[in-house]
Short mmCIF file of C-alpha atoms and ligand atoms in Angstrom, two decimals:
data_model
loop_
_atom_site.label_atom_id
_atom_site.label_comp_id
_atom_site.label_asym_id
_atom_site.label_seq_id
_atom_site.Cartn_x
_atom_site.Cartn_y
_atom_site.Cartn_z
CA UNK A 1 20.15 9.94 2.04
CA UNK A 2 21.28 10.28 -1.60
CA UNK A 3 21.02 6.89 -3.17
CA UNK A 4 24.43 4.89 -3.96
CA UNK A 5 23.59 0.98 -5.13
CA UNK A 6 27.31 0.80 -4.60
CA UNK A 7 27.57 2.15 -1.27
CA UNK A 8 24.89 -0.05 -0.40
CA UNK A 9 26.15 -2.84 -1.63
CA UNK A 10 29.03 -2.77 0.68
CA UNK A 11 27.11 -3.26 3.75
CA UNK A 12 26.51 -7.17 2.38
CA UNK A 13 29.32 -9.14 2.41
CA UNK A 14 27.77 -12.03 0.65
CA UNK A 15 27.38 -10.36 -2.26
CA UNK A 16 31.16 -10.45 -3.50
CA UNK A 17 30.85 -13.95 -3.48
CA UNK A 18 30.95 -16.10 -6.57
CA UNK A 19 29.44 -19.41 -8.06
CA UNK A 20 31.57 -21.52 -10.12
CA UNK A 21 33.94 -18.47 -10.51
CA UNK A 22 31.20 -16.32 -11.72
CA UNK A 23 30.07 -13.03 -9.49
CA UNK A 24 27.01 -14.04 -7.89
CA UNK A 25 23.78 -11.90 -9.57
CA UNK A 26 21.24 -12.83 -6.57
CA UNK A 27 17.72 -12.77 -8.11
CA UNK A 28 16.13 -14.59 -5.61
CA UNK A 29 14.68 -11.81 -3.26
CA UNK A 30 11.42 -12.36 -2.80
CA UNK A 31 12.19 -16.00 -1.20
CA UNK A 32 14.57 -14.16 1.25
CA UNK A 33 16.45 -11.09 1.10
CA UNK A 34 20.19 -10.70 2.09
CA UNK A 35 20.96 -9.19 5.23
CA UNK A 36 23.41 -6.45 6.07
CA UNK A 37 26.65 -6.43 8.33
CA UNK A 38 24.11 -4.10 10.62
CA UNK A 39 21.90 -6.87 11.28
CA UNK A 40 24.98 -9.61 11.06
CA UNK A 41 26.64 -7.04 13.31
CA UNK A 42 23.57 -7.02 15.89
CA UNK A 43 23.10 -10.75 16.26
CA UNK A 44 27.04 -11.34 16.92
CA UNK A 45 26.75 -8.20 19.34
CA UNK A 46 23.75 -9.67 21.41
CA UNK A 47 25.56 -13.15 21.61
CA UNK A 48 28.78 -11.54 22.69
CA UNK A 49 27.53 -8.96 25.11
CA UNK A 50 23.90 -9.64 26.25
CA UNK A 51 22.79 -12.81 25.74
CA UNK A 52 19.96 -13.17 28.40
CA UNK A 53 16.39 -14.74 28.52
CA UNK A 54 13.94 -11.78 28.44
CA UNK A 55 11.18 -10.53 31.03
CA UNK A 56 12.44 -12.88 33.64
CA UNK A 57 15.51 -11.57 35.30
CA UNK A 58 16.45 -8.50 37.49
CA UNK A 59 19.76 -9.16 36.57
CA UNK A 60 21.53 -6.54 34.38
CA UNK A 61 21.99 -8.81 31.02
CA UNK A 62 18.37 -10.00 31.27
CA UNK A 63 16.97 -6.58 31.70
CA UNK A 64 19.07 -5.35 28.26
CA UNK A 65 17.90 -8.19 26.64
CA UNK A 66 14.28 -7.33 27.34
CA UNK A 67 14.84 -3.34 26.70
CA UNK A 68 16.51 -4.45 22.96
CA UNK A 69 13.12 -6.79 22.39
CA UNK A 70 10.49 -4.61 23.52
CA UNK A 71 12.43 -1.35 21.71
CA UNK A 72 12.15 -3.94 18.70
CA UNK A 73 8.50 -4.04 19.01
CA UNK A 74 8.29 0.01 19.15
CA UNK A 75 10.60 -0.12 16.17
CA UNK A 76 7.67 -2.40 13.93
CA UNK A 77 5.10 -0.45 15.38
CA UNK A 78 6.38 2.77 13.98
CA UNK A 79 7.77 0.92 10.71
CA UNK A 80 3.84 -0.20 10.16
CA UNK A 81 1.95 2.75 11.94
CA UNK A 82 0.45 0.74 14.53
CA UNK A 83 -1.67 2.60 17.22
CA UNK A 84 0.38 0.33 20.24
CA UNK A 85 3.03 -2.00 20.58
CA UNK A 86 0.22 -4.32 21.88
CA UNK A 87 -0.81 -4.84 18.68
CA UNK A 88 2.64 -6.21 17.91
CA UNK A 89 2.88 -10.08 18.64
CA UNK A 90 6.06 -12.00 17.25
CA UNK A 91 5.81 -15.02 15.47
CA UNK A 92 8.68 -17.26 13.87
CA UNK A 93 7.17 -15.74 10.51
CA UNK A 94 4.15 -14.84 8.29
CA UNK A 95 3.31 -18.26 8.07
CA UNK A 96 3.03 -18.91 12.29
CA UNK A 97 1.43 -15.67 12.25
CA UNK A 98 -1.68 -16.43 9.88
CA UNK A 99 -1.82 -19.76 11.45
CA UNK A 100 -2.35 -18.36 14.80
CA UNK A 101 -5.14 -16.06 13.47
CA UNK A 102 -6.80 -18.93 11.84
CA UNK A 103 -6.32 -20.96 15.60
CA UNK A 104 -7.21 -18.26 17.86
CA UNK A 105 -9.39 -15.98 15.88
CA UNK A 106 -10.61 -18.52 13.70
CA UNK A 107 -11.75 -20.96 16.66
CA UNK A 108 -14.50 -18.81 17.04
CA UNK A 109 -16.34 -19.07 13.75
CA UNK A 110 -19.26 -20.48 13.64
CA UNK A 111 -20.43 -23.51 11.50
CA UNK A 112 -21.19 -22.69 7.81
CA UNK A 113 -19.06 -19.75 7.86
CA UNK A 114 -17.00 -18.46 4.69
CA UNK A 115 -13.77 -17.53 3.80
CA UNK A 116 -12.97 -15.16 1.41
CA UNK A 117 -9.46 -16.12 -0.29
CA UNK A 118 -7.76 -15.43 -3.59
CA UNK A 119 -6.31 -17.57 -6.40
CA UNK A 120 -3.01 -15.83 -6.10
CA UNK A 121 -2.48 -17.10 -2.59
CA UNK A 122 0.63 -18.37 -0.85
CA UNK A 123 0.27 -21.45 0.65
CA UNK A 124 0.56 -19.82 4.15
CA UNK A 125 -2.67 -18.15 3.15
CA UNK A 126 -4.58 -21.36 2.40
CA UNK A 127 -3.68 -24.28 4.53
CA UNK A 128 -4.24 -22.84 7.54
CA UNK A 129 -7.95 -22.34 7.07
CA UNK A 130 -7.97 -25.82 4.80
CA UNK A 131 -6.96 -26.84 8.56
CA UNK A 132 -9.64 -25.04 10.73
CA UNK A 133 -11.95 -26.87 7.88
CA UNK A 134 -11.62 -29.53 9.52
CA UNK A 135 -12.93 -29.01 12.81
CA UNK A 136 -15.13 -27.02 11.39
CA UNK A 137 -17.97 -26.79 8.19
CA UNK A 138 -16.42 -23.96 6.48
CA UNK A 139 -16.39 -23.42 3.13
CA UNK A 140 -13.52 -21.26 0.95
CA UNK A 141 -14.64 -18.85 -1.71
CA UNK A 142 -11.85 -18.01 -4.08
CA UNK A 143 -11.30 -14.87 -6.06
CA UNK A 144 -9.76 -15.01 -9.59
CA UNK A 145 -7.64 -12.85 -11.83
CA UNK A 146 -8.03 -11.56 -15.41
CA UNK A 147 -5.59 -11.97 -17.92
CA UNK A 148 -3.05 -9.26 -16.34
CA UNK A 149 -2.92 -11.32 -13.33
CA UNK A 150 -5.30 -8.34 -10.96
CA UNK A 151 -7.93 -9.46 -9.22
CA UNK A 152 -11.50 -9.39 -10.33
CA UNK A 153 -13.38 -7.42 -7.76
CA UNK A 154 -16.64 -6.95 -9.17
CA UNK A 155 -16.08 -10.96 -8.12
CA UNK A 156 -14.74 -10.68 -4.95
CA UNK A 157 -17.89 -8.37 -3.91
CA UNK A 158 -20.18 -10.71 -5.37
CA UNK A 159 -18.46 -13.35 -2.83
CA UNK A 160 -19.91 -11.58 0.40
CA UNK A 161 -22.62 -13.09 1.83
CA UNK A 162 -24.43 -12.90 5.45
CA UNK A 163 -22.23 -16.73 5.88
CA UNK A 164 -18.74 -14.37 5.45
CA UNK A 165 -16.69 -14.17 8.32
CA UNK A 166 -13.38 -13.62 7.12
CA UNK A 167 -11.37 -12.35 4.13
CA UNK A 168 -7.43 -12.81 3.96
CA UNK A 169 -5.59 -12.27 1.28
CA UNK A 170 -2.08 -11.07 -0.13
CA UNK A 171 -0.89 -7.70 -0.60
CA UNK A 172 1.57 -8.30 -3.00
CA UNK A 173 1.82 -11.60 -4.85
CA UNK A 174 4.98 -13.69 -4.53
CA UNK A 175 4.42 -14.95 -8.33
CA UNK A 176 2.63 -12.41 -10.44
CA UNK A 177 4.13 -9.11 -8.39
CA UNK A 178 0.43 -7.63 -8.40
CA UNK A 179 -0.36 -5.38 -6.23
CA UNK A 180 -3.20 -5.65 -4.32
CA UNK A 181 -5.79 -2.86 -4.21
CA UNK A 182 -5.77 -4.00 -0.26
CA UNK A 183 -7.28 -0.70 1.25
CA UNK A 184 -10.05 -1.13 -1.16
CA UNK A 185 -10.88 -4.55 -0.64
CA UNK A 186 -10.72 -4.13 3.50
CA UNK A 187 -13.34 -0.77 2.89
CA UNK A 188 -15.64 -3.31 0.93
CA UNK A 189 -15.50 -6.19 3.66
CA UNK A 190 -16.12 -3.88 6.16
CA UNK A 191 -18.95 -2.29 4.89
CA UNK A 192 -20.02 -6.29 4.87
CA UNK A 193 -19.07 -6.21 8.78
CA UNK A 194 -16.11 -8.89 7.79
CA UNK A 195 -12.68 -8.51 9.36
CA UNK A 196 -9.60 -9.03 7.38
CA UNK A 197 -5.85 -10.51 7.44
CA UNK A 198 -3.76 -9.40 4.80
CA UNK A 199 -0.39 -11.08 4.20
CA UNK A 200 1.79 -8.51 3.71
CA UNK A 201 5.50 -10.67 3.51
CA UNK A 202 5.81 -9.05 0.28
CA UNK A 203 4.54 -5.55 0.63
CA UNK A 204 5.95 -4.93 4.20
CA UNK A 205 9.64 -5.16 2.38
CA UNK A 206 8.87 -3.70 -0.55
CA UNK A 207 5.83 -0.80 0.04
CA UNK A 208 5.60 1.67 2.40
CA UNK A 209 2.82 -0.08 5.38
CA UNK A 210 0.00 2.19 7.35
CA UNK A 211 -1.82 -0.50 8.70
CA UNK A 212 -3.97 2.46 10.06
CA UNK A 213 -4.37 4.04 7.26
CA UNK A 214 -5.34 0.65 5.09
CA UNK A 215 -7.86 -0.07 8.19
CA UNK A 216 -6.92 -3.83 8.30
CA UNK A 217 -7.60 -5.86 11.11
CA UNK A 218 -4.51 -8.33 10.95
CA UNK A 219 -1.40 -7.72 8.77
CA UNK A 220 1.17 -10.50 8.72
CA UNK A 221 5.02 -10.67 7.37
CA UNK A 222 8.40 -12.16 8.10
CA UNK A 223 11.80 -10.43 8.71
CA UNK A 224 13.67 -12.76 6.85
CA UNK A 225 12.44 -10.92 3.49
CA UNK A 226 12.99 -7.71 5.02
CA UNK A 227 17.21 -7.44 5.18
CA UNK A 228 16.23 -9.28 8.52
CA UNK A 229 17.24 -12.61 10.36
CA UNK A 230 15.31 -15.79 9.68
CA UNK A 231 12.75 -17.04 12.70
CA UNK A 232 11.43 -13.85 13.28
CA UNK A 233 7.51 -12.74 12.26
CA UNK A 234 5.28 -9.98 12.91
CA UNK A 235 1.28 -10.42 13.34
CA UNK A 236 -0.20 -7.47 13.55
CA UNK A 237 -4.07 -7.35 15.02
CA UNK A 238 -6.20 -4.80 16.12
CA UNK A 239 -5.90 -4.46 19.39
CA UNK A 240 -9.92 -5.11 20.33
CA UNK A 241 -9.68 -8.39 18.61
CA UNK A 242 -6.51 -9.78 20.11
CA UNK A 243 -8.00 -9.19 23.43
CA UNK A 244 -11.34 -11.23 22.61
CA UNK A 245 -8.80 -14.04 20.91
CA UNK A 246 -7.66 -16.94 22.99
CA UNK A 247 -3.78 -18.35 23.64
CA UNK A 248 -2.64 -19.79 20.28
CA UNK A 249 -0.07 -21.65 22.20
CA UNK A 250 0.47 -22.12 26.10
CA UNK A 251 3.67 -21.95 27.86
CA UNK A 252 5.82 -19.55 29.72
CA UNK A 253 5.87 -15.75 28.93
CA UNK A 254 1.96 -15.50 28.13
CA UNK A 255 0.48 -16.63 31.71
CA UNK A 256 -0.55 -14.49 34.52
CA UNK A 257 -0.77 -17.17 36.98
CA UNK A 258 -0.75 -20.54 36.79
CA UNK A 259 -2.72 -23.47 39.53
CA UNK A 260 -3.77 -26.74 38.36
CA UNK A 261 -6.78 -26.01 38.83
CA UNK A 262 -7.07 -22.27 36.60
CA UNK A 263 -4.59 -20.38 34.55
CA UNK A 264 -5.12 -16.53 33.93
CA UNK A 265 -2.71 -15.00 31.30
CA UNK A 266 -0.80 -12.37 30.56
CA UNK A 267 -1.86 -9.06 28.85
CA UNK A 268 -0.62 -8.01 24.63
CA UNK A 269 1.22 -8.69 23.42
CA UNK A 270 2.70 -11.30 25.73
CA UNK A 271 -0.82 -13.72 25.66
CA UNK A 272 0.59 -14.44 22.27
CA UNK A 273 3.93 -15.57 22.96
CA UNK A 274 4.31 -18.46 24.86
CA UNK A 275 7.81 -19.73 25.48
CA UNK A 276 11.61 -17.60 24.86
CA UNK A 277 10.85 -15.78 21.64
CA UNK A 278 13.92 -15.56 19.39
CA UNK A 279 14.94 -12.41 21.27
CA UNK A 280 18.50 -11.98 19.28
CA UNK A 281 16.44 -12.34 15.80
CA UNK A 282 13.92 -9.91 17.15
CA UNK A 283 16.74 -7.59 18.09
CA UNK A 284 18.54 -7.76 14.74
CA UNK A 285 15.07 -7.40 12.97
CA UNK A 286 15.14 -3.98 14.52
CA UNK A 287 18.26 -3.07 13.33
CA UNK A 288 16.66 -4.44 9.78
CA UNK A 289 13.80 -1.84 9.73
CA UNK A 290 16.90 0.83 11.00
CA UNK A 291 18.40 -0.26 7.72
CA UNK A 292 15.63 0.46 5.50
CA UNK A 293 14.57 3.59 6.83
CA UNK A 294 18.60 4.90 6.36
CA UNK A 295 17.79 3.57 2.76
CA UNK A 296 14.53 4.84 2.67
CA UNK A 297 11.51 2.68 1.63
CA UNK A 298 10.87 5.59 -1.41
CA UNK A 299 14.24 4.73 -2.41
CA UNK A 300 14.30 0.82 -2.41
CA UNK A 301 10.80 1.02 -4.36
CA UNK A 302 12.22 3.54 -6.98
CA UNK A 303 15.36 1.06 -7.42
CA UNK A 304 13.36 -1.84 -7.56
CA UNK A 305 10.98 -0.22 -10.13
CA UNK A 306 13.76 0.43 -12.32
CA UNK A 307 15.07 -2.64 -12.51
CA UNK A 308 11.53 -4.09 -13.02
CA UNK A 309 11.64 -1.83 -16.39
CA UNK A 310 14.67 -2.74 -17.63
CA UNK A 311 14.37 -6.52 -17.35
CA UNK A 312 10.92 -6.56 -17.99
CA UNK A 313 11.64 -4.52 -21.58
CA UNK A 314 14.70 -6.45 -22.72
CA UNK A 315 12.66 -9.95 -21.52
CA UNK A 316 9.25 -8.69 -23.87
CA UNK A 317 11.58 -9.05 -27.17
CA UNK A 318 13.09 -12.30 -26.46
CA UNK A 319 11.57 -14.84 -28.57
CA UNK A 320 9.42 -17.18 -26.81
CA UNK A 321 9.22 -15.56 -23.60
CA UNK A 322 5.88 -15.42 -21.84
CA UNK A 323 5.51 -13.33 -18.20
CA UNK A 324 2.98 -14.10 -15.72
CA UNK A 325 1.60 -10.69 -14.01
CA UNK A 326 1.66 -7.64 -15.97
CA UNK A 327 -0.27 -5.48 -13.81
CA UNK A 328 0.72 -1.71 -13.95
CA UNK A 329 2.57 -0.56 -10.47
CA UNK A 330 3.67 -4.38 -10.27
CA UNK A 331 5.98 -4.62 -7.76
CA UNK A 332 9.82 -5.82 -8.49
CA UNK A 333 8.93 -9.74 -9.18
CA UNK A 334 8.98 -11.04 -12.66
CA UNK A 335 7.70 -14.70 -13.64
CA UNK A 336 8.27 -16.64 -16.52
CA UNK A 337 8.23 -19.34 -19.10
CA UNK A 338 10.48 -19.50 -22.47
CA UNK A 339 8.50 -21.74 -25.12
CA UNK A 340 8.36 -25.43 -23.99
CA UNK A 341 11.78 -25.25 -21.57
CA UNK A 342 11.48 -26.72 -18.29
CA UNK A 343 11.65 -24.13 -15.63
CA UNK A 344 13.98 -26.20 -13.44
CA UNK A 345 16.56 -26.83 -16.62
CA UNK A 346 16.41 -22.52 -17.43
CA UNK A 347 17.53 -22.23 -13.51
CA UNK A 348 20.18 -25.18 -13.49
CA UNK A 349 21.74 -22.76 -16.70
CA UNK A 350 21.05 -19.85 -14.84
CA UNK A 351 23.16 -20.82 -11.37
CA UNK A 352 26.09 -22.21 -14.08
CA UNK A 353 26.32 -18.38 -14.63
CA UNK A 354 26.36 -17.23 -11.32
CA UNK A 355 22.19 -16.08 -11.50
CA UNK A 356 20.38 -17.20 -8.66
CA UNK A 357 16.60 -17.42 -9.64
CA UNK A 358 13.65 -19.48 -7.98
CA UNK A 359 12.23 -22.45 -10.36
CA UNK A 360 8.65 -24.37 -9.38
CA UNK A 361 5.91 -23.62 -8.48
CA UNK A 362 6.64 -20.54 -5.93
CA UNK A 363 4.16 -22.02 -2.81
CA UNK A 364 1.36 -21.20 -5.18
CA UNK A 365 0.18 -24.08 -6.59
CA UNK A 366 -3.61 -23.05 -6.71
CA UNK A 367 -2.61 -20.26 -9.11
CA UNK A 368 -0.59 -22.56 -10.97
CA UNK A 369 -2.97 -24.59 -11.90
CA UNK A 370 -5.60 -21.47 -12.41
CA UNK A 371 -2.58 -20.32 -14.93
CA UNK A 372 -2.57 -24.06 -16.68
CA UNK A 373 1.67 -24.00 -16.10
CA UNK A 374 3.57 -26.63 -13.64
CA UNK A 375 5.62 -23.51 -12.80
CA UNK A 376 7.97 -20.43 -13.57
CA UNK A 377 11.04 -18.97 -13.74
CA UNK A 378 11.34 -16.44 -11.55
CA UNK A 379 13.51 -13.00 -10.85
CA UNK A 380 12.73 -10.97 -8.44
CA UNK A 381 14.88 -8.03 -6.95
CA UNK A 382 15.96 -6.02 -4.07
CA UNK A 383 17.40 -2.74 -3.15
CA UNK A 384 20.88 -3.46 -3.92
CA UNK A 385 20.70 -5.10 -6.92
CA UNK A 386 21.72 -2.80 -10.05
CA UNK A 387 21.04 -2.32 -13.99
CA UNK A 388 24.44 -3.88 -14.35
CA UNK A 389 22.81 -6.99 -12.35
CA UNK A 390 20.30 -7.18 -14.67
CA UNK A 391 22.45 -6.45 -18.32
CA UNK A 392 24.30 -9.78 -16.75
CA UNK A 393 20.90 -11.71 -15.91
CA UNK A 394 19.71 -11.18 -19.90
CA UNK A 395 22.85 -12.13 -21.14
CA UNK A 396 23.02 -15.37 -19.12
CA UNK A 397 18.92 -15.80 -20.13
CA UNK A 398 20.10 -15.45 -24.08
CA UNK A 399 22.61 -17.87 -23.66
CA UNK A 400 20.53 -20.03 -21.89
CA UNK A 401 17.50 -20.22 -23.91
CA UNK A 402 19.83 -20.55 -27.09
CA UNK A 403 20.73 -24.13 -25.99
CA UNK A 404 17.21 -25.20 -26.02
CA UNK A 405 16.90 -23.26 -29.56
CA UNK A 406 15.23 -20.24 -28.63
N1 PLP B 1 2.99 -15.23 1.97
C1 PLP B 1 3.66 -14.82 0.88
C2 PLP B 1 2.99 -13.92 -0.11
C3 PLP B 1 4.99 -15.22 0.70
O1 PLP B 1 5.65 -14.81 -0.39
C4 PLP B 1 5.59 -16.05 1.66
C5 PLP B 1 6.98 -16.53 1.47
O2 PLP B 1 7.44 -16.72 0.37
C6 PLP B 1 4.85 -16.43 2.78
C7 PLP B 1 3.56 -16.00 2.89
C8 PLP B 1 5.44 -17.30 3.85
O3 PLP B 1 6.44 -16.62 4.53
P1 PLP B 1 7.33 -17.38 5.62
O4 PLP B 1 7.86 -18.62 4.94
O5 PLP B 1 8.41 -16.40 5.94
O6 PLP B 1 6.47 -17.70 6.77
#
């Protein structure tokens, strides 16, 4: 498809709207994306004409319903590569998805054992094995980054030891926009027999995702960054491991029969998904991925890349301006500080002039505090932003930072 930021701007209504009279400039992609009249179109659709609860009817609405789910789950296994749609479980995000490998696969560690995390780590990537910690003696090893914001790896190899029984970590950073050299780092921890998650909710929307090819055992991510609806997830696991893992929750959907005195349950991906999944979301997710391959993943990462350049250039000359993660082949995400000016008051200015940005700390507060800052500024775009976008984000920076003196 030849590439038309105007064309594709059409297909989201919400972005002819306007703050405070002012066209709205949305900046704040990598906290959630904006989703398309396909996908709006899909949920309103579903409600209209086939609302049913899946895999438990003969009836004809219930049996659509379950055809546009499990056609979903074909749709993310081909979007990632996945050998099976067994492999594909659906969460409510990235977040329920690590948490149910750190549950399931992580009820099995033993005592003593060691986690291999990095500094540049969501939240979602840490708590959830802070949590197993406690039921368990496991200790966190933590990978840092140099002054470009990559990760050291002669580090993270040195971290490996016969204790290591897991390594998770991000493929793209929500902060710093470094990208992760992930099928490295899964080649070293499995030459060190160690299986590993990587949380891909910014790579999956942003990069194209072999999860063959990269070898990983689990790759995580949420639809709601992805052009998709909110409440929907994606863990992906090999398919030898889900089997050995146990329910992360019990309920309906994942049993194969159920006596009070023993419960057998159900095969992949359905052991995984207790309860009515959010079957509409699921279904407009797949019309998500539908969008981005009529965009084309080479096109939304050539787009973003530009943009990247431009703001990145006009932001190095302002005076004061300091950006966190300069790693080359960053991906589209640009955090910052302008001399002593409070990140919150920059992004009060900003939304004044129609800019939505993200201020704080960004669910990263570990690499905060590695980075000595209480938090950032920061931009980060999508396919259908343009250069005009960003000419209108400087401006509104300038004038912003000249209040404060700058
Ligand atoms: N991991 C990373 C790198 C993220 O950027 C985010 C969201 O910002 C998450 C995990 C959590 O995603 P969700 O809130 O959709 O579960």
């Amino acid at each position: 498809m030849e590439f038309d930021v105007q064309a594709i701007r059409r297909r989201f209504p919400i972005l002819s709207r306007t703050i405070g009279g002012k066209p709205l400039i949305y900046l704040d992609n990598a906290a959630t994306s904006q989703t398309p009249d396909m996908v709006v179109g899909e949920i309103e659709r579903f409600y209209t004409r086939s609302k049913a609860n899946v895999h438990r009817g003969v009836h004809t609405l219930s049996q659509e319903a379950t055809d546009l789910q499990e056609s979903a789950r074909r749709a993310v296994r081909d979007y990632i590569n996945a050998a099976s749609e067994r492999e594909i479980i659906f969460t409510r995000g990235t977040t329920e998805a690590i948490n149910l490998v750190a549950s399931s696969y992580g009820g099995g560690f033993p005592e003593g054992g060691e986690i291999i995390l990095t500094v540049m780590e969501h939240h979602a990537n840490i708590v959830p094995w802070q949590l197993l910690q406690r039921h368990k003696n496991l200790k966190l090893k933590v990978v840092d980054i140099n002054e470009r914001g990559e990760l050291d790896l002669e580090q993270y190899r040195s971290l490996f030891s016969d204790c290591t029984v897991m390594a998770s970590f991000c493929h793209v950073s929500n902060v710093l926009g470094t990208v992760n050299p992930v099928k490295e780092m899964i080649a070293y921890a499995h030459s060190r027999g160690v299986p590993v998650l990587v949380d891909g909710a910014q790579g999956a929307p942003h990069l194209p995702v072999d999860v063959r090819d990269l070898d990983c055992d689990f790759y995580v991510f949420s639809s709601h960054k992805m052009y998709g609806p909110t409440g929907v997830g994606v863990l992906y696991g090999r398919e030898n491991l889900l089997e050995l893992m146990p329910p992360y929750q019990g309920g309906g959907e994942m049993i194969g029969k159920v006596t009070f005195e023993h419960t057998t349950f159900a095969d992949l991906p359905f052991k995984f998904e207790a309860g009515t999944p959010d079957f509409v979301g699921i279904a407009a997710f797949a019309k998500a991925i539908e969008f981005i391959r009529e965009v084309g993943i080479g096109n939304i990462e050539a787009q973003e890349h530009r943009l990247l350049r431009l703001a990145t250039e006009e932001m190095e000359r302002m005076p004061g301006m300091r950006i966190f993660g300069t790693a080359p082949g960053k991906s589209a995400v640009i955090s910052f500080l302008v001399g002593d000016i409070h990140p919150y008051d920059l992004g009060m200015l900003l939304d004044k002039m129609g800019v939505a940005v993200r201020t704080g700390h960004h669910c990263a507060e570990p690499l905060m505090d590695r980075l000595g800052i209480p938090g950032t500024v920061r931009a980060s775009f999508a396919v259908y932003n343009t250069e005009e976008e960003v000419g209108a984000f400087i401006e509104a920076l300038k004038k912003a930072v000249k209040i404060f003196g700058y």
